[in-house]
Coordinates of C-alpha atoms and ligand atoms in Angstrom, one line a residue:
M62 CA 0.0 0.0 0.0
E63 CA 1.4 3.4 -1.0
N64 CA 0.7 5.5 2.1
I65 CA 2.2 3.2 4.7
T66 CA 2.7 5.2 7.9
H67 CA 3.6 2.5 10.3
E68 CA 7.2 1.5 11.2
R69 CA 8.7 -1.1 9.0
L70 CA 11.1 -4.0 9.4
L71 CA 12.7 -5.6 6.4
I72 CA 13.3 -9.3 6.2
I73 CA 15.9 -10.2 3.5
D74 CA 15.2 -13.7 2.3
F75 CA 18.0 -16.1 1.4
G76 CA 15.5 -18.9 0.6
S77 CA 14.9 -20.6 3.9
Q78 CA 11.7 -22.8 4.0
V79 CA 10.7 -20.9 7.2
T80 CA 11.2 -17.3 6.3
Q81 CA 7.4 -16.7 6.4
L82 CA 7.4 -17.8 10.0
I83 CA 9.7 -14.9 10.9
A84 CA 7.2 -12.5 9.5
R85 CA 4.4 -14.2 11.3
R86 CA 6.2 -13.9 14.7
L87 CA 6.9 -10.2 14.1
R88 CA 3.3 -9.4 13.0
E89 CA 2.1 -11.1 16.2
L90 CA 4.2 -8.5 18.0
N91 CA 2.3 -5.7 16.1
V92 CA 5.4 -5.0 13.9
Y93 CA 4.9 -4.4 10.2
C94 CA 7.4 -6.3 8.1
E95 CA 7.9 -7.4 4.5
I96 CA 9.9 -10.2 3.1
H97 CA 12.1 -9.4 0.0
P98 CA 14.5 -11.8 -1.8
Y99 CA 18.1 -10.7 -1.4
Q100 CA 18.5 -10.1 -5.1
N101 CA 15.9 -7.4 -5.0
V102 CA 17.3 -5.4 -2.1
T103 CA 19.2 -2.7 -3.9
D104 CA 20.5 0.5 -2.2
T105 CA 17.6 2.4 -3.9
F106 CA 15.1 -0.1 -2.5
L107 CA 16.6 0.3 1.0
R108 CA 16.4 4.0 0.9
G109 CA 12.7 3.9 -0.3
F110 CA 11.7 1.2 2.2
A111 CA 13.5 3.0 5.1
P112 CA 13.5 0.0 7.5
K113 CA 13.8 0.6 11.2
A114 CA 15.6 -2.8 11.5
V115 CA 16.7 -5.7 9.2
I116 CA 16.5 -9.4 9.7
L117 CA 18.7 -11.7 7.4
S118 CA 16.9 -15.1 7.0
G119 CA 18.3 -18.6 6.8
G120 CA 18.9 -20.2 3.4
P121 CA 20.0 -23.4 1.8
D122 CA 23.3 -22.2 0.2
S123 CA 26.8 -22.3 1.7
V124 CA 28.6 -19.0 2.5
T125 CA 31.8 -20.8 1.6
R126 CA 30.7 -21.4 -2.0
E127 CA 31.9 -18.8 -4.5
G128 CA 29.1 -16.6 -5.7
S129 CA 26.7 -17.5 -2.9
P130 CA 24.2 -14.9 -1.8
R131 CA 25.2 -11.9 0.3
A132 CA 23.4 -9.1 2.0
P133 CA 23.8 -5.6 0.4
Q134 CA 26.8 -4.2 2.3
S135 CA 24.9 -0.9 2.9
V136 CA 22.6 -2.8 5.3
F137 CA 25.5 -2.7 7.8
D138 CA 26.1 1.0 7.2
M139 CA 22.6 2.3 7.9
G140 CA 23.1 2.6 11.6
I141 CA 20.0 0.3 12.3
P142 CA 19.8 -3.0 14.2
V143 CA 20.4 -6.1 12.2
L144 CA 19.6 -9.7 13.2
G145 CA 21.2 -12.6 11.3
I146 CA 19.6 -16.0 11.5
C147 CA 21.4 -19.2 10.4
Y148 CA 22.6 -18.5 6.8
G149 CA 21.9 -14.8 7.6
Q150 CA 24.2 -15.1 10.6
Q151 CA 27.0 -16.7 8.6
T152 CA 26.9 -14.2 5.7
M153 CA 26.8 -11.3 8.3
M154 CA 30.0 -12.7 9.9
E155 CA 31.7 -13.2 6.7
Q156 CA 30.8 -9.8 5.3
L157 CA 32.0 -8.1 8.5
G158 CA 35.3 -9.8 8.7
G159 CA 34.7 -13.2 10.4
K160 CA 35.1 -16.7 9.0
V161 CA 32.7 -19.6 8.1
V162 CA 33.8 -23.2 7.6
S163 CA 32.1 -26.3 6.1
G164 CA 33.2 -29.9 6.7
E165 CA 33.3 -32.4 9.4
G166 CA 31.8 -31.4 12.7
T167 CA 30.2 -28.2 11.4
A168 CA 26.7 -29.5 10.8
E169 CA 23.9 -29.7 13.3
F170 CA 20.3 -30.7 12.5
G171 CA 17.4 -30.8 14.9
R172 CA 17.0 -30.1 18.6
A173 CA 20.0 -28.6 20.4
Y174 CA 20.6 -26.7 23.6
V175 CA 22.1 -23.3 24.0
T176 CA 23.9 -22.3 27.2
P177 CA 24.5 -18.7 28.0
T178 CA 28.1 -17.4 28.2
G179 CA 27.3 -13.7 28.9
K180 CA 24.5 -11.2 29.5
L181 CA 22.8 -9.7 26.5
S182 CA 19.6 -7.7 26.2
L183 CA 18.5 -9.8 23.2
L184 CA 18.4 -12.8 25.5
D185 CA 16.5 -11.1 28.4
G186 CA 14.0 -13.5 29.9
W187 CA 14.9 -16.1 27.4
F188 CA 16.8 -18.7 29.4
A189 CA 14.2 -20.4 31.6
E190 CA 16.9 -22.6 33.1
D191 CA 20.6 -22.7 32.5
K192 CA 20.0 -23.8 28.9
E193 CA 17.4 -23.3 26.3
Q194 CA 16.1 -25.6 23.6
V195 CA 16.6 -24.4 20.0
W196 CA 16.2 -25.8 16.5
M197 CA 19.4 -26.1 14.4
S198 CA 19.6 -26.8 10.7
H199 CA 23.0 -25.9 9.4
G200 CA 25.7 -27.6 7.4
D201 CA 28.4 -24.9 8.0
H202 CA 29.3 -22.9 11.1
V203 CA 31.1 -19.7 12.1
S204 CA 34.7 -20.5 13.1
E205 CA 35.8 -16.9 13.8
I206 CA 33.5 -14.0 14.7
A207 CA 33.9 -10.6 13.1
P208 CA 35.7 -7.8 14.9
G209 CA 33.5 -6.1 17.5
F210 CA 31.4 -9.2 18.2
A211 CA 31.4 -11.2 21.4
V212 CA 29.8 -14.6 22.3
Y213 CA 26.7 -14.8 24.5
G214 CA 25.6 -18.4 23.9
T215 CA 27.0 -21.7 22.7
S216 CA 25.7 -25.2 21.7
P217 CA 27.7 -28.4 21.3
N218 CA 28.2 -27.9 17.5
A219 CA 27.9 -24.2 17.3
P220 CA 30.5 -22.4 19.4
Y221 CA 29.0 -19.1 18.3
A222 CA 25.3 -19.9 18.7
V223 CA 24.6 -16.4 19.8
T224 CA 26.9 -13.5 19.1
A225 CA 26.5 -9.7 19.1
D226 CA 28.2 -6.4 18.5
V227 CA 26.2 -4.5 21.0
A228 CA 27.7 -1.1 20.1
R229 CA 26.4 -1.4 16.6
N230 CA 23.2 -3.3 17.5
F231 CA 24.1 -6.3 15.4
Y232 CA 22.9 -9.7 16.6
A233 CA 23.5 -13.1 15.1
V234 CA 22.0 -16.5 16.0
Q235 CA 22.9 -19.9 14.5
F236 CA 19.5 -21.5 15.2
H237 CA 16.0 -20.7 14.1
P238 CA 14.0 -18.8 16.7
E239 CA 10.9 -18.6 14.5
V240 CA 10.1 -22.3 14.4
H241 CA 7.9 -24.2 16.8
H242 CA 10.9 -26.4 18.0
T243 CA 12.5 -23.3 19.5
P244 CA 9.7 -23.1 22.1
N245 CA 10.7 -19.7 23.5
G246 CA 11.9 -18.2 20.2
S247 CA 9.3 -15.4 20.1
K248 CA 11.0 -13.9 23.1
L249 CA 14.1 -13.1 21.0
Y250 CA 12.0 -11.4 18.4
E251 CA 10.2 -9.5 21.1
N252 CA 13.6 -8.3 22.5
F253 CA 15.0 -7.5 19.1
V254 CA 12.1 -5.2 18.2
R255 CA 12.2 -3.6 21.6
L256 CA 15.9 -2.9 21.2
A257 CA 15.2 -1.5 17.7
G258 CA 12.6 0.9 19.3
F259 CA 9.5 -0.4 17.5
C260 CA 6.3 0.9 19.2
G261 CA 4.0 -1.8 17.9
D262 CA 1.8 0.3 15.7
W263 CA 0.6 -2.5 13.4
T264 CA -2.9 -3.3 14.6
M265 CA -6.0 -4.2 12.7
G266 CA -7.7 -1.1 14.0
A267 CA -5.0 1.1 12.6
Y268 CA -4.8 -1.0 9.4
R269 CA -8.5 -0.6 8.8
E270 CA -8.3 3.2 8.8
Q271 CA -5.3 3.2 6.6
A272 CA -6.7 0.6 4.1
I273 CA -9.9 2.6 3.8
A274 CA -8.0 5.8 2.9
A275 CA -5.8 3.9 0.4
I276 CA -8.9 2.3 -1.3
K277 CA -10.6 5.7 -1.6
E278 CA -7.5 7.2 -3.1
Q279 CA -7.0 4.3 -5.6
V280 CA -10.6 4.0 -6.7
G281 CA -11.8 7.6 -6.7
S282 CA -15.4 7.7 -8.0
A283 CA -15.1 4.6 -10.1
H284 CA -17.1 1.4 -9.6
V285 CA -15.7 -1.8 -8.2
I286 CA -16.9 -5.4 -8.7
C287 CA -16.1 -8.2 -6.5
A288 CA -16.6 -12.0 -6.8
L289 CA -18.1 -12.9 -3.4
S290 CA -17.6 -16.6 -2.6
G291 CA -18.6 -16.6 1.0
G292 CA -15.1 -17.5 1.9
V293 CA -13.2 -15.5 4.5
D294 CA -11.0 -13.6 2.1
S295 CA -13.6 -12.4 -0.3
S296 CA -16.0 -11.6 2.5
V297 CA -13.5 -9.5 4.4
A298 CA -12.4 -7.8 1.2
A299 CA -16.0 -7.0 0.4
A300 CA -16.8 -5.7 3.8
L301 CA -13.7 -3.4 3.8
L302 CA -14.4 -2.1 0.3
H303 CA -18.0 -1.4 1.3
E304 CA -16.9 0.6 4.3
A305 CA -14.5 2.6 2.0
I306 CA -16.7 3.2 -1.0
G307 CA -20.3 2.2 -0.1
D308 CA -22.5 1.9 -3.2
Q309 CA -19.6 2.0 -5.6
L310 CA -19.2 -1.7 -4.8
T311 CA -21.2 -4.4 -6.4
C312 CA -20.6 -8.0 -5.5
V313 CA -21.4 -11.0 -7.7
F314 CA -22.2 -14.2 -5.8
V315 CA -21.9 -17.0 -8.4
D316 CA -24.1 -19.9 -7.3
H317 CA -22.9 -22.9 -9.2
G318 CA -25.3 -25.3 -7.5
L319 CA -22.4 -26.9 -5.8
L320 CA -22.7 -25.1 -2.4
R321 CA -23.4 -26.6 1.0
L322 CA -26.8 -26.7 2.7
N323 CA -28.4 -23.2 2.9
E324 CA -25.1 -21.6 2.0
A325 CA -26.3 -19.3 -0.8
E326 CA -29.1 -18.0 1.4
E327 CA -26.8 -17.4 4.4
V328 CA -24.1 -15.6 2.4
V329 CA -26.5 -13.5 0.4
G330 CA -28.7 -12.8 3.4
M331 CA -25.8 -11.6 5.5
F332 CA -24.2 -9.3 3.0
R333 CA -27.4 -8.0 1.3
D334 CA -29.8 -7.9 4.1
H335 CA -27.7 -7.2 7.2
M336 CA -24.8 -5.3 5.7
N337 CA -26.6 -3.6 2.9
L338 CA -24.1 -4.5 0.2
K339 CA -25.2 -4.6 -3.4
V340 CA -25.1 -8.3 -4.1
I341 CA -26.2 -10.0 -7.3
H342 CA -27.1 -13.6 -6.6
A343 CA -26.2 -15.3 -9.9
D344 CA -28.1 -18.5 -9.7
E345 CA -26.6 -20.5 -12.5
S346 CA -26.9 -24.0 -11.1
D347 CA -28.7 -25.3 -14.1
L348 CA -25.9 -24.1 -16.4
F349 CA -23.1 -25.7 -14.3
L350 CA -24.9 -28.9 -13.4
G351 CA -26.0 -29.3 -17.1
E352 CA -22.5 -29.0 -18.4
L353 CA -21.1 -31.3 -15.7
E354 CA -23.6 -34.0 -16.6
G355 CA -21.8 -37.3 -17.5
Q356 CA -18.4 -35.9 -16.6
S357 CA -16.4 -38.0 -14.2
D358 CA -12.7 -37.0 -14.8
P359 CA -11.5 -34.7 -11.9
E360 CA -9.6 -32.3 -14.1
T361 CA -12.3 -32.1 -16.7
K362 CA -14.8 -31.3 -14.0
R363 CA -12.5 -28.6 -12.6
K364 CA -11.9 -27.1 -16.0
I365 CA -15.6 -26.9 -16.8
I366 CA -16.3 -25.2 -13.5
G367 CA -13.4 -22.7 -13.9
R368 CA -14.4 -21.8 -17.4
L369 CA -18.1 -21.3 -16.6
F370 CA -17.3 -19.4 -13.5
I371 CA -15.4 -16.8 -15.6
D372 CA -18.1 -16.7 -18.3
V373 CA -20.8 -16.2 -15.7
F374 CA -18.9 -13.6 -13.7
Q375 CA -18.1 -11.7 -16.9
K376 CA -21.7 -11.8 -18.0
Y377 CA -22.9 -10.2 -14.8
A378 CA -20.0 -7.8 -14.5
D379 CA -20.6 -6.5 -18.0
E380 CA -24.0 -5.3 -16.9
I381 CA -22.5 -3.2 -14.2
E382 CA -22.0 0.3 -15.6
D383 CA -18.7 2.1 -15.2
A384 CA -17.0 -0.9 -13.5
A385 CA -13.3 0.0 -13.6
F386 CA -11.9 -2.2 -10.9
L387 CA -12.0 -5.9 -9.9
A388 CA -11.5 -6.6 -6.2
Q389 CA -9.6 -9.7 -5.2
G390 CA -8.9 -11.1 -1.8
T391 CA -5.2 -11.8 -2.6
L392 CA -3.2 -12.4 0.6
Y393 CA 0.4 -11.6 1.6
P394 CA 1.6 -15.3 1.2
D395 CA 0.5 -15.1 -2.4
V396 CA 2.5 -12.1 -3.2
I397 CA 5.8 -12.9 -1.5
E398 CA 8.3 -13.5 -4.2
S399 CA 10.3 -16.6 -3.3
V400 CA 14.0 -17.1 -3.8
S401 CA 14.3 -19.7 -6.6
F402 CA 17.3 -21.9 -6.7
S403 CA 16.1 -24.7 -8.9
G404 CA 14.1 -22.7 -11.4
S405 CA 12.2 -25.8 -12.3
P406 CA 8.4 -25.6 -12.5
S407 CA 6.5 -27.8 -10.1
V408 CA 4.0 -30.4 -11.2
T409 CA 0.4 -29.5 -11.4
I410 CA -1.5 -31.7 -8.9
K411 CA -4.9 -30.0 -9.3
S412 CA -5.9 -26.9 -11.3
H413 CA -7.3 -24.5 -8.8
H414 CA -9.9 -22.1 -10.0
N415 CA -9.9 -18.3 -9.6
V416 CA -10.6 -15.3 -11.8
G417 CA -7.0 -14.9 -12.9
G418 CA -6.6 -13.4 -16.3
L419 CA -10.0 -11.9 -16.2
P420 CA -9.0 -8.3 -15.3
E421 CA -6.9 -7.9 -18.5
K422 CA -9.6 -9.4 -20.7
M423 CA -12.2 -7.1 -19.3
G424 CA -9.9 -4.0 -19.1
L425 CA -10.3 -3.8 -15.3
K426 CA -7.7 -2.7 -12.8
L427 CA -7.2 -4.7 -9.7
V428 CA -7.9 -3.6 -6.1
E429 CA -6.4 -6.0 -3.6
P430 CA -7.0 -4.6 -0.1
L431 CA -5.6 -7.7 1.7
R432 CA -2.3 -7.9 -0.1
E433 CA -0.3 -7.1 3.1
L434 CA -2.1 -9.5 5.4
F435 CA -1.7 -13.1 6.6
K436 CA -4.8 -15.2 6.9
D437 CA -5.2 -14.8 10.7
E438 CA -4.8 -11.0 10.2
V439 CA -7.6 -11.1 7.7
R440 CA -9.8 -12.9 10.3
A441 CA -8.9 -10.2 12.9
L442 CA -9.8 -7.5 10.4
G443 CA -13.1 -9.2 9.6
V444 CA -14.0 -9.2 13.3
E445 CA -12.9 -5.5 13.5
L446 CA -15.3 -4.8 10.6
G447 CA -18.2 -6.5 12.4
L448 CA -18.5 -9.8 10.6
P449 CA -19.7 -12.5 12.9
T450 CA -16.9 -14.6 14.5
S451 CA -18.7 -17.8 13.5
F452 CA -18.6 -16.7 9.9
I453 CA -14.9 -15.6 10.1
G454 CA -13.8 -18.8 11.7
R455 CA -15.4 -21.1 9.0
H456 CA -13.3 -23.8 7.5
P457 CA -12.0 -23.1 4.0
F458 CA -14.3 -24.2 1.2
P459 CA -12.9 -24.8 -2.3
G460 CA -14.0 -22.8 -5.4
P461 CA -15.3 -25.9 -7.2
G462 CA -17.4 -26.7 -4.2
L463 CA -19.1 -30.0 -3.7
A464 CA -18.0 -31.1 -7.2
I465 CA -14.7 -32.3 -5.8
R466 CA -16.4 -34.0 -2.9
C467 CA -18.5 -36.1 -5.2
P468 CA -15.9 -38.3 -6.9
G469 CA -16.9 -39.4 -10.4
E470 CA -20.1 -38.3 -12.0
I471 CA -22.2 -35.6 -10.3
T472 CA -25.9 -35.9 -10.1
R473 CA -28.5 -33.7 -8.3
E474 CA -29.5 -36.8 -6.2
K475 CA -25.9 -37.3 -5.0
L476 CA -25.5 -33.6 -4.2
E477 CA -28.7 -33.6 -2.1
I478 CA -27.5 -36.6 -0.1
L479 CA -24.0 -35.1 0.3
R480 CA -25.4 -31.7 1.5
K481 CA -27.5 -33.5 4.2
A482 CA -24.7 -35.8 5.4
D483 CA -22.2 -32.9 5.5
A484 CA -24.6 -30.8 7.6
V485 CA -25.1 -33.6 10.1
Y486 CA -21.3 -34.2 10.3
I487 CA -20.5 -30.5 10.9
D488 CA -23.3 -30.3 13.4
Q489 CA -21.7 -33.2 15.3
I490 CA -18.3 -31.5 15.2
R491 CA -19.8 -28.2 16.6
K492 CA -21.8 -30.0 19.2
H493 CA -18.6 -31.7 20.5
G494 CA -16.8 -28.4 20.6
L495 CA -14.2 -29.6 18.0
Y496 CA -14.8 -27.2 15.1
D497 CA -12.0 -24.7 16.0
D498 CA -9.5 -27.5 16.6
I499 CA -9.9 -28.8 13.0
W500 CA -8.6 -27.0 10.0
Q501 CA -11.1 -28.4 7.6
A502 CA -13.8 -31.0 7.8
F503 CA -16.3 -32.2 5.2
C504 CA -18.1 -35.2 3.9
A505 CA -17.5 -36.8 0.5
I506 CA -20.1 -39.1 -1.2
L507 CA -18.4 -42.1 -2.8
P508 CA -19.3 -43.4 -6.3
V509 CA -20.2 -46.8 -4.9
R510 CA -23.3 -48.3 -3.5
T511 CA -23.1 -50.9 -0.7
V512 CA -25.5 -53.4 0.7
G513 CA -26.9 -52.9 4.2
V514 CA -29.7 -54.0 6.4
M515 CA -32.1 -51.5 8.1
G516 CA -35.0 -52.8 10.1
D517 CA -35.8 -56.1 8.4
G518 CA -35.0 -54.9 5.0
R519 CA -32.1 -54.8 2.6
T520 CA -30.7 -51.4 1.6
Y521 CA -28.5 -50.6 -1.4
D522 CA -27.3 -47.1 -0.9
F523 CA -24.2 -44.8 -1.2
A524 CA -21.2 -44.9 1.1
C525 CA -19.7 -41.7 2.3
A526 CA -16.3 -40.7 3.7
L527 CA -15.8 -38.2 6.5
R528 CA -12.6 -36.1 6.3
A529 CA -11.2 -33.9 9.0
V530 CA -7.6 -32.6 9.0
T531 CA -5.3 -30.4 11.0
S532 CA -3.1 -28.1 9.0
V533 CA -1.4 -24.7 9.0
D534 CA -1.8 -23.7 5.4
G535 CA -3.3 -26.6 3.5
M536 CA 0.0 -27.6 2.0
T537 CA 0.5 -30.5 4.4
A538 CA -2.2 -32.0 6.7
D539 CA -2.8 -34.7 9.2
Y540 CA -6.0 -36.5 9.8
Y541 CA -7.9 -35.5 13.0
P542 CA -7.8 -38.1 15.8
F543 CA -11.5 -38.3 16.6
S544 CA -12.5 -40.7 19.4
H545 CA -14.2 -43.9 18.4
E546 CA -17.2 -42.8 20.4
F547 CA -17.5 -39.6 18.2
L548 CA -17.1 -41.6 15.0
G549 CA -19.7 -44.2 16.0
E550 CA -22.2 -41.6 17.1
T551 CA -21.7 -39.6 13.9
A552 CA -22.1 -42.7 11.7
T553 CA -25.3 -43.6 13.4
R554 CA -26.7 -40.1 13.0
I555 CA -25.8 -39.9 9.3
I556 CA -27.3 -43.3 8.5
N557 CA -30.5 -42.5 10.5
E558 CA -30.9 -38.9 9.3
V559 CA -29.8 -39.1 5.7
P560 CA -31.7 -41.3 3.3
G561 CA -29.5 -42.6 0.6
I562 CA -26.4 -43.4 2.8
N563 CA -26.0 -46.7 4.5
R564 CA -22.3 -46.8 5.2
V565 CA -19.9 -44.3 6.7
T566 CA -16.1 -44.4 6.6
Y567 CA -13.4 -42.2 8.1
D568 CA -10.5 -41.1 5.9
I569 CA -7.2 -41.3 7.8
T570 CA -4.9 -40.3 5.0
S571 CA -2.4 -37.5 5.7
K572 CA -1.2 -35.0 3.0
P573 CA 1.1 -36.0 1.5
P574 CA 0.6 -38.7 0.2
G575 CA -3.2 -37.9 0.0
T576 CA -4.7 -34.5 -0.7
I577 CA -7.2 -32.9 1.5
E578 CA -10.1 -33.0 -1.1
W579 CA -10.9 -36.2 -2.8
E580 CA -10.4 -34.8 -6.3
Ligands
XMP879 P1 -5.9 -30.2 -1.6 O1 -7.1 -31.1 -2.0 O2 -5.2 -29.8 -2.9 O3 -6.5 -28.9 -1.0 O4 -5.0 -30.9 -0.6 C1 -5.7 -27.9 -0.3 C2 -6.7 -26.8 0.1 O5 -7.1 -26.1 -1.1 C3 -8.5 -26.2 -1.2 N1 -8.8 -26.3 -2.6 C4 -9.2 -25.3 -3.4 N2 -9.5 -24.0 -3.1 N3 -10.1 -23.6 -5.4 C5 -10.0 -23.2 -4.1 O6 -10.3 -22.1 -3.8 C6 -9.8 -24.9 -5.7 O7 -9.9 -25.3 -6.9 C7 -9.4 -25.8 -4.7 N4 -9.0 -27.1 -4.7 C8 -8.7 -27.4 -3.4 C9 -9.0 -27.4 -0.3 O8 -10.3 -27.2 0.1 C10 -8.0 -27.3 0.8 O9 -8.3 -26.3 1.7

C-alpha cells in the first residue's frame, strides 16, 4: 500500500523454508514487516523502504561457496539494528570480517541446547533454566567471529550460537528462533524489536483506517466489482471495500449449484440484508450442473467449472455500468516472491480455480486490499469490521465446491444426499466443541453403493467418507484423531438422518501422500 505510515522491518530472504514464520512472529508483535528476496534489495530499494531494522533469513546455500548470496553491504552501514539467522548469521559474519567453515563437525540438525556465556539484552527473559532448547539446521558454522562481536551463547556444534556487536546493535544466532521447536523463540524477536525501538503500531484497527484511505485514493469515484464466494478472504475484502466506497461496490455471488446446505441464502442474506451491500445472486446452477452431466474425470470437472465461472462472472459484470476495478482477496503469502534456486516448474496436482486473467480481458484494474495480510490477520480484520466470528472462523471451502467431494459423476440426487450428510457431520463437530481444533472438515459421497440392512429390509445405498484434517496452510495435513465414540455416534446419526447413505467411513490419509479433497 502506497501510504504506509507504520514503522517497518525488512526481512531479507535467502531462501529458507521458514522465512514466512519470521514475518508471522513479528506481525504477532504488532510490527509491520515485509519479506524481499536478497536479489531485489538494492540501495535504492533500501532508501525507499526505510526500514527501522533488518533481519537476514536462513537459506540453503553455503557461504563458503563462491558466488553464494550476500546481504547488500549498505545494510550494515545504515546505523540500524540487524539480526542474522542461520545463513543470515553466517553471511553477516563473513561480510563483517569473520570466518565460516564447512566440513566435518560443522553440521547440526534438529534439537540442540544453547547455554549462556554472557549477559545480552537480546536474551532477556529467554533462558528459563541454565540452557534453552533451540532448532538447528545448518551444514556450515562460524569459526571466527567478526571484529566487534562477542559470544553470548554456545551449543555443542555451534560455538558461536549467539553473538552480538552491542555497540552497533548487530545480533546473530545460528539457530531458528521462528520455528515451533525453538519453544521460547518469540522472546528473542520481542527483545529485538524492543531494542530496535518499535512501538508496535501494526494493529488491525490502525490498518482498517489506513486501508480505507488507500482504497478511496486508488478507486476515486469509479465502480468496483467483487466476486463474493462466502469464503473469509472475499468476505472481508467486500466488507472493507463497502466501508470505504459504499455503493460504488457491487458483489457477484456465483451460485454454481455446488454449495453446501443453505449456504447461498446465508451468504447473500448476511451481505445483502444485514450489511446492505449490493449483491447480485447469480443462480446459474442449471448451467453448471447441465455442463457437468456425464463428466467423471476430476480435471475435466475442474476445467468446466473454472471456465463457466469466468463466463458467468463476466456476463454479470458486463451489466454493471462504469466498472473499472475488480476486487480480489489476494493475501500476503500469495505475493511474497520466493528465492528460486532450482528454477524448475512444479508439477500440477490440481488446477485451482480463480478469476485470474479476467481483469486484462475485461480491461479492469485490480484492487487488492488484503495484499499485506496473513490469513489470521484477515480474520482479525473481519472481526474488526463487524463480521460474525462464527462466519470468520469457518473452515476453507474450495472454489469448485461439492463437485470435488463427489468423486466421479455428479448428479443432483448425490448432491442432495451429500449436503445433508455434510450438515449432520459439521453439526456433530460443533456440538462436540471440536470445530475450531480442526482446520477443515467435510463429507464426500463415494461413487459406490453398498448393501446394508435396516429394520428387516435390505438397503443398497451410497457410502460416504468423512474427512477432518489439521493443517497450518493446507500444504500438508494430518487426519484429525476423533475418538471412536465420536465416529460411532456420527455414523449412526448420518445413517439415521440421511436417506441414501447406508455406510460411513473415516479417511485417515495424511497429506502427502493424499490431498485434502478427494479430487
Ligand atoms: P488439496 O485437496 O489440494 O487442498 O489438498 C488444499 C486446500 O485447497 C482447497 N482447494 C481449493 N480451493 N479452489 C480453491 O479455492 C480450488 O480449486 C481448490 N481445490 C482445493 C482445499 O479445500 C484445501 O483447503
